[in-house]
Amino acid sequence: MPVVDVHPDELRDLTGHEEKSDEEFKDDLFALGLEFEGETEDGAFQLEFGPDRLDRLSVEGVARSLRYQYGDARGVYVPKTNDPDFTFVVDEDVPDERPYVTGAVIRGVDLDDDALDSLIQLQEKLHATMGRKRAKGAIGIHDLTMLKGDALSEDSDGNSITYTGIDPEGDTFVPLDADAEMTPARVLEEHPTGQTYADLVSEYERYPAIYDELGLFSFPPVINGRRTEVTTDSRELLVELTGTDQWTIDRMCNIICYALDARGATIEAVEVEYPDGTYVRPDFEVETKHVSHDRIETMLGVDLEPREVVDLFERSGLDADADDGADAGDGSDTTEAGGENATDAESDDLVYEVSIPPYRVDVLHPLDLVDDVGRAYGFNELQPRYPNVGTVGGRHERSRLEDAARNSLVGLGFEDMLNFHMTSEEEVYDRMGIEAGSEVLGGGDAAEITGPYSEDYTILRTWALPSLMMVLENNTHRAYPQDLAEIGLVAERDDSVNTRVDERRHVAGVLARHDATFEDAKARLQSLCRDFGAELKTPATDHPSFIDGRAASVVVDGENVGVVGEIHPRVLVEHDLELPVAAFEFDLDALR
């Protein structure tokens, strides 16, 4: 999870609480769910963030949350936006792979060293998280005074810049941290930043580019031009974002605008002119969601009056209206409580309509609203209590089987592993030498992750052995032998089951040593089966991950449930391993 540097002096300035000590801030931040990881040399807190609250990736966002927590701010805040004076013209030559753009003009911002550092940190943290390492969304921030956008054509009215596509060897510009003019292709080949992000655009026929009247000044998503570099002397900024998804870059833009608004800046809208229509950005539309009073009380385990719930919503930076068509229980004016017709909590029909501010990208479900209420109430204030049920808890049969198998593996000399269930197609298929959709163990159709957080975690693994090979690869500097085992989840798509994903538990083990053989792996496997009174047979088989003639099927009590053998040399080379590896994997249920 991202770690962000936040200086307590900045928090005191932005919250207005000069009396707060560092220790008090740490306690308050922990209540918000921000974990203190240490301090930098200049005394800044290093805070670990959950991936949901991306609006807190800057000191401005953290200060905003603290102000709500302290009661200094309440309800939804939407910055005032001046009418647009700039137009982003989206040309038809824009690469189809990256067609979307958004942005804003920022005026009157006071950028001292701390503010500039915070802006740069926010930009890079958004790139790494919501922007998927710039693949889904990339941010460019420019000194507006260095742009010339008057009337690019006789038909244009006012200031405009153009988002288009250019030939890789086309126009030149001086990129940041460079002194010479370069074509986009040369930037990818020679500039350090270009080399880092070259894979994002290198396969495009035409590269994304942004022009003003003077020429090319931005090569998204790779690097900005030096001409528009932002410094502490900059007072007016142009923020532009390009990407593969309009919603994503619009929300990234909102987070940046809110951070700059906290520094006293004025937000000015821009017009984004696509071939099929014109849109005004930034999009500060306030969305609404609904959650019932009963659900809040049930999830949190506390009894709350509607007025309390509305107050807790407002202290979370949200607005809430409570409505069930009845009058307030105490006969007072319900509008003052934050909602029309706020009613007594005894009503089963009480539902809150909750307004969500534009910078909150994490509120996707009513449970997210319950979480906000609980955090504002204080999770430490919740009193534990026994549930009012008559059942007695016990170990699940599958859990008993897992523990017994794990104990046997440890007794056989294996070191127990716990790896991620999510991985990538490259790790499961390509690096193990098997084809997706094949009949061999691990070759099944993987369940894909919709909107993966990282390109390294795009699917659920179809077998566990690739995870153990990755552990061996990352520990080549450790002493041998390395005998590793794991009992973990694997999954394949299967339309015959209700969820269309067949989830199972597999047992996998590897023996990495200079004399590892098929017989070594089979002997361990045979001992494991003997512990459970299961009959093992190992008829010869073929598997692309194993050496021909040194692999066998794992047949337990007459059922083919896995594979055992010596890992193929090409798989070893792929994982930078320089000694033999014997391995096995089979379905845990075979030991029942």
Short mmCIF file of N, CA and C in Angstrom, two decimals, residues 429-434 463 465 469 472 510-511 516-518 541-552 563-584:
data_model
loop_
_atom_site.label_atom_id
_atom_site.label_comp_id
_atom_site.label_asym_id
_atom_site.label_seq_id
_atom_site.Cartn_x
_atom_site.Cartn_y
_atom_site.Cartn_z
N TYR A 429 1.06 -19.34 -16.84
CA TYR A 429 1.16 -20.07 -18.11
C TYR A 429 2.55 -19.95 -18.75
N ASP A 430 2.90 -18.73 -19.18
CA ASP A 430 4.09 -18.54 -20.02
C ASP A 430 5.37 -19.02 -19.34
N ARG A 431 5.60 -18.59 -18.12
CA ARG A 431 6.86 -18.91 -17.45
C ARG A 431 6.92 -20.38 -17.02
N MET A 432 5.77 -21.05 -16.98
CA MET A 432 5.75 -22.47 -16.64
C MET A 432 5.69 -23.34 -17.89
N GLY A 433 5.66 -22.72 -19.07
CA GLY A 433 5.72 -23.47 -20.32
C GLY A 433 4.44 -24.16 -20.71
N ILE A 434 3.29 -23.73 -20.20
CA ILE A 434 2.02 -24.36 -20.57
C ILE A 434 1.14 -23.35 -21.28
N TRP A 463 -3.15 -22.95 -10.52
CA TRP A 463 -2.43 -23.94 -9.72
C TRP A 463 -1.41 -23.23 -8.86
N LEU A 465 1.84 -24.28 -7.96
CA LEU A 465 3.27 -24.47 -8.18
C LEU A 465 3.98 -23.21 -8.69
N MET A 469 7.54 -21.49 -7.30
CA MET A 469 8.68 -21.20 -8.16
C MET A 469 9.10 -19.74 -8.04
N LEU A 472 11.16 -19.45 -4.89
CA LEU A 472 12.52 -19.91 -5.14
C LEU A 472 13.31 -18.88 -5.92
N VAL A 510 7.90 -28.20 -3.38
CA VAL A 510 9.09 -28.18 -4.22
C VAL A 510 10.30 -28.56 -3.37
N LEU A 511 11.23 -29.28 -4.00
CA LEU A 511 12.50 -29.63 -3.38
C LEU A 511 13.60 -29.06 -4.25
N ALA A 516 18.17 -33.14 -6.29
CA ALA A 516 16.73 -33.36 -6.29
C ALA A 516 16.31 -34.23 -7.47
N THR A 517 15.51 -35.27 -7.20
CA THR A 517 15.07 -36.19 -8.25
C THR A 517 13.57 -36.46 -8.12
N PHE A 518 13.06 -37.14 -9.14
CA PHE A 518 11.66 -37.57 -9.13
C PHE A 518 11.39 -38.43 -7.90
N THR A 541 3.31 -39.76 -17.15
CA THR A 541 2.49 -38.78 -17.87
C THR A 541 3.39 -37.74 -18.50
N ASP A 542 2.81 -36.87 -19.30
CA ASP A 542 3.52 -35.73 -19.90
C ASP A 542 2.93 -34.44 -19.37
N HIS A 543 3.82 -33.52 -19.04
CA HIS A 543 3.40 -32.19 -18.60
C HIS A 543 4.48 -31.21 -19.02
N PRO A 544 4.12 -30.09 -19.70
CA PRO A 544 5.12 -29.16 -20.23
C PRO A 544 6.04 -28.56 -19.18
N SER A 545 5.62 -28.50 -17.91
CA SER A 545 6.46 -27.90 -16.87
C SER A 545 7.50 -28.88 -16.34
N PHE A 546 7.37 -30.16 -16.72
CA PHE A 546 8.25 -31.19 -16.18
C PHE A 546 9.05 -31.86 -17.30
N ILE A 547 10.15 -32.49 -16.93
CA ILE A 547 11.01 -33.18 -17.89
C ILE A 547 10.29 -34.42 -18.42
N ASP A 548 10.34 -34.61 -19.75
CA ASP A 548 9.75 -35.81 -20.35
C ASP A 548 10.42 -37.06 -19.77
N GLY A 549 9.59 -38.01 -19.37
CA GLY A 549 10.10 -39.24 -18.79
C GLY A 549 10.40 -39.15 -17.31
N ARG A 550 10.30 -37.96 -16.75
CA ARG A 550 10.54 -37.76 -15.31
C ARG A 550 9.33 -37.11 -14.66
N ALA A 551 8.13 -37.42 -15.18
CA ALA A 551 6.89 -36.87 -14.63
C ALA A 551 5.85 -37.98 -14.56
N ALA A 552 4.96 -37.88 -13.57
CA ALA A 552 3.92 -38.89 -13.39
C ALA A 552 2.65 -38.23 -12.87
N VAL A 563 0.06 -34.02 -10.30
CA VAL A 563 1.25 -34.37 -11.06
C VAL A 563 2.47 -34.27 -10.15
N VAL A 564 3.50 -35.09 -10.43
CA VAL A 564 4.74 -35.08 -9.67
C VAL A 564 5.88 -35.33 -10.65
N GLY A 565 7.04 -34.70 -10.40
CA GLY A 565 8.15 -34.91 -11.31
C GLY A 565 9.27 -33.91 -11.10
N GLU A 566 10.18 -33.86 -12.07
CA GLU A 566 11.31 -32.95 -12.06
C GLU A 566 11.03 -31.77 -12.99
N ILE A 567 11.21 -30.57 -12.50
CA ILE A 567 10.91 -29.36 -13.27
C ILE A 567 11.81 -29.27 -14.50
N HIS A 568 11.22 -28.89 -15.62
CA HIS A 568 11.94 -28.81 -16.90
C HIS A 568 13.02 -27.71 -16.83
N PRO A 569 14.18 -27.95 -17.48
CA PRO A 569 15.26 -26.95 -17.44
C PRO A 569 14.85 -25.57 -17.96
N ARG A 570 13.97 -25.51 -18.97
CA ARG A 570 13.58 -24.19 -19.48
C ARG A 570 12.79 -23.40 -18.44
N VAL A 571 12.03 -24.10 -17.59
CA VAL A 571 11.31 -23.43 -16.50
C VAL A 571 12.31 -22.97 -15.43
N LEU A 572 13.32 -23.78 -15.17
CA LEU A 572 14.35 -23.38 -14.21
C LEU A 572 15.09 -22.14 -14.69
N VAL A 573 15.46 -22.13 -15.97
CA VAL A 573 16.16 -20.96 -16.53
C VAL A 573 15.29 -19.73 -16.46
N GLU A 574 13.99 -19.89 -16.76
CA GLU A 574 13.06 -18.77 -16.72
C GLU A 574 13.00 -18.15 -15.34
N HIS A 575 13.23 -18.97 -14.30
CA HIS A 575 13.17 -18.48 -12.92
C HIS A 575 14.57 -18.27 -12.32
N ASP A 576 15.58 -18.24 -13.17
CA ASP A 576 16.96 -17.97 -12.73
C ASP A 576 17.45 -18.97 -11.69
N LEU A 577 17.04 -20.22 -11.81
CA LEU A 577 17.46 -21.27 -10.89
C LEU A 577 18.57 -22.10 -11.53
N GLU A 578 19.61 -22.39 -10.77
CA GLU A 578 20.79 -23.06 -11.32
C GLU A 578 20.99 -24.45 -10.74
N LEU A 579 19.93 -25.04 -10.14
CA LEU A 579 20.03 -26.38 -9.61
C LEU A 579 18.69 -27.09 -9.79
N PRO A 580 18.66 -28.42 -9.75
CA PRO A 580 17.41 -29.14 -10.03
C PRO A 580 16.32 -28.84 -9.01
N VAL A 581 15.08 -28.98 -9.46
CA VAL A 581 13.91 -28.83 -8.59
C VAL A 581 12.94 -29.97 -8.89
N ALA A 582 12.59 -30.74 -7.87
CA ALA A 582 11.54 -31.74 -7.97
C ALA A 582 10.30 -31.19 -7.29
N ALA A 583 9.12 -31.52 -7.82
CA ALA A 583 7.91 -30.88 -7.32
C ALA A 583 6.71 -31.78 -7.47
N PHE A 584 5.66 -31.46 -6.74
CA PHE A 584 4.37 -32.16 -6.90
C PHE A 584 3.25 -31.19 -6.58
#
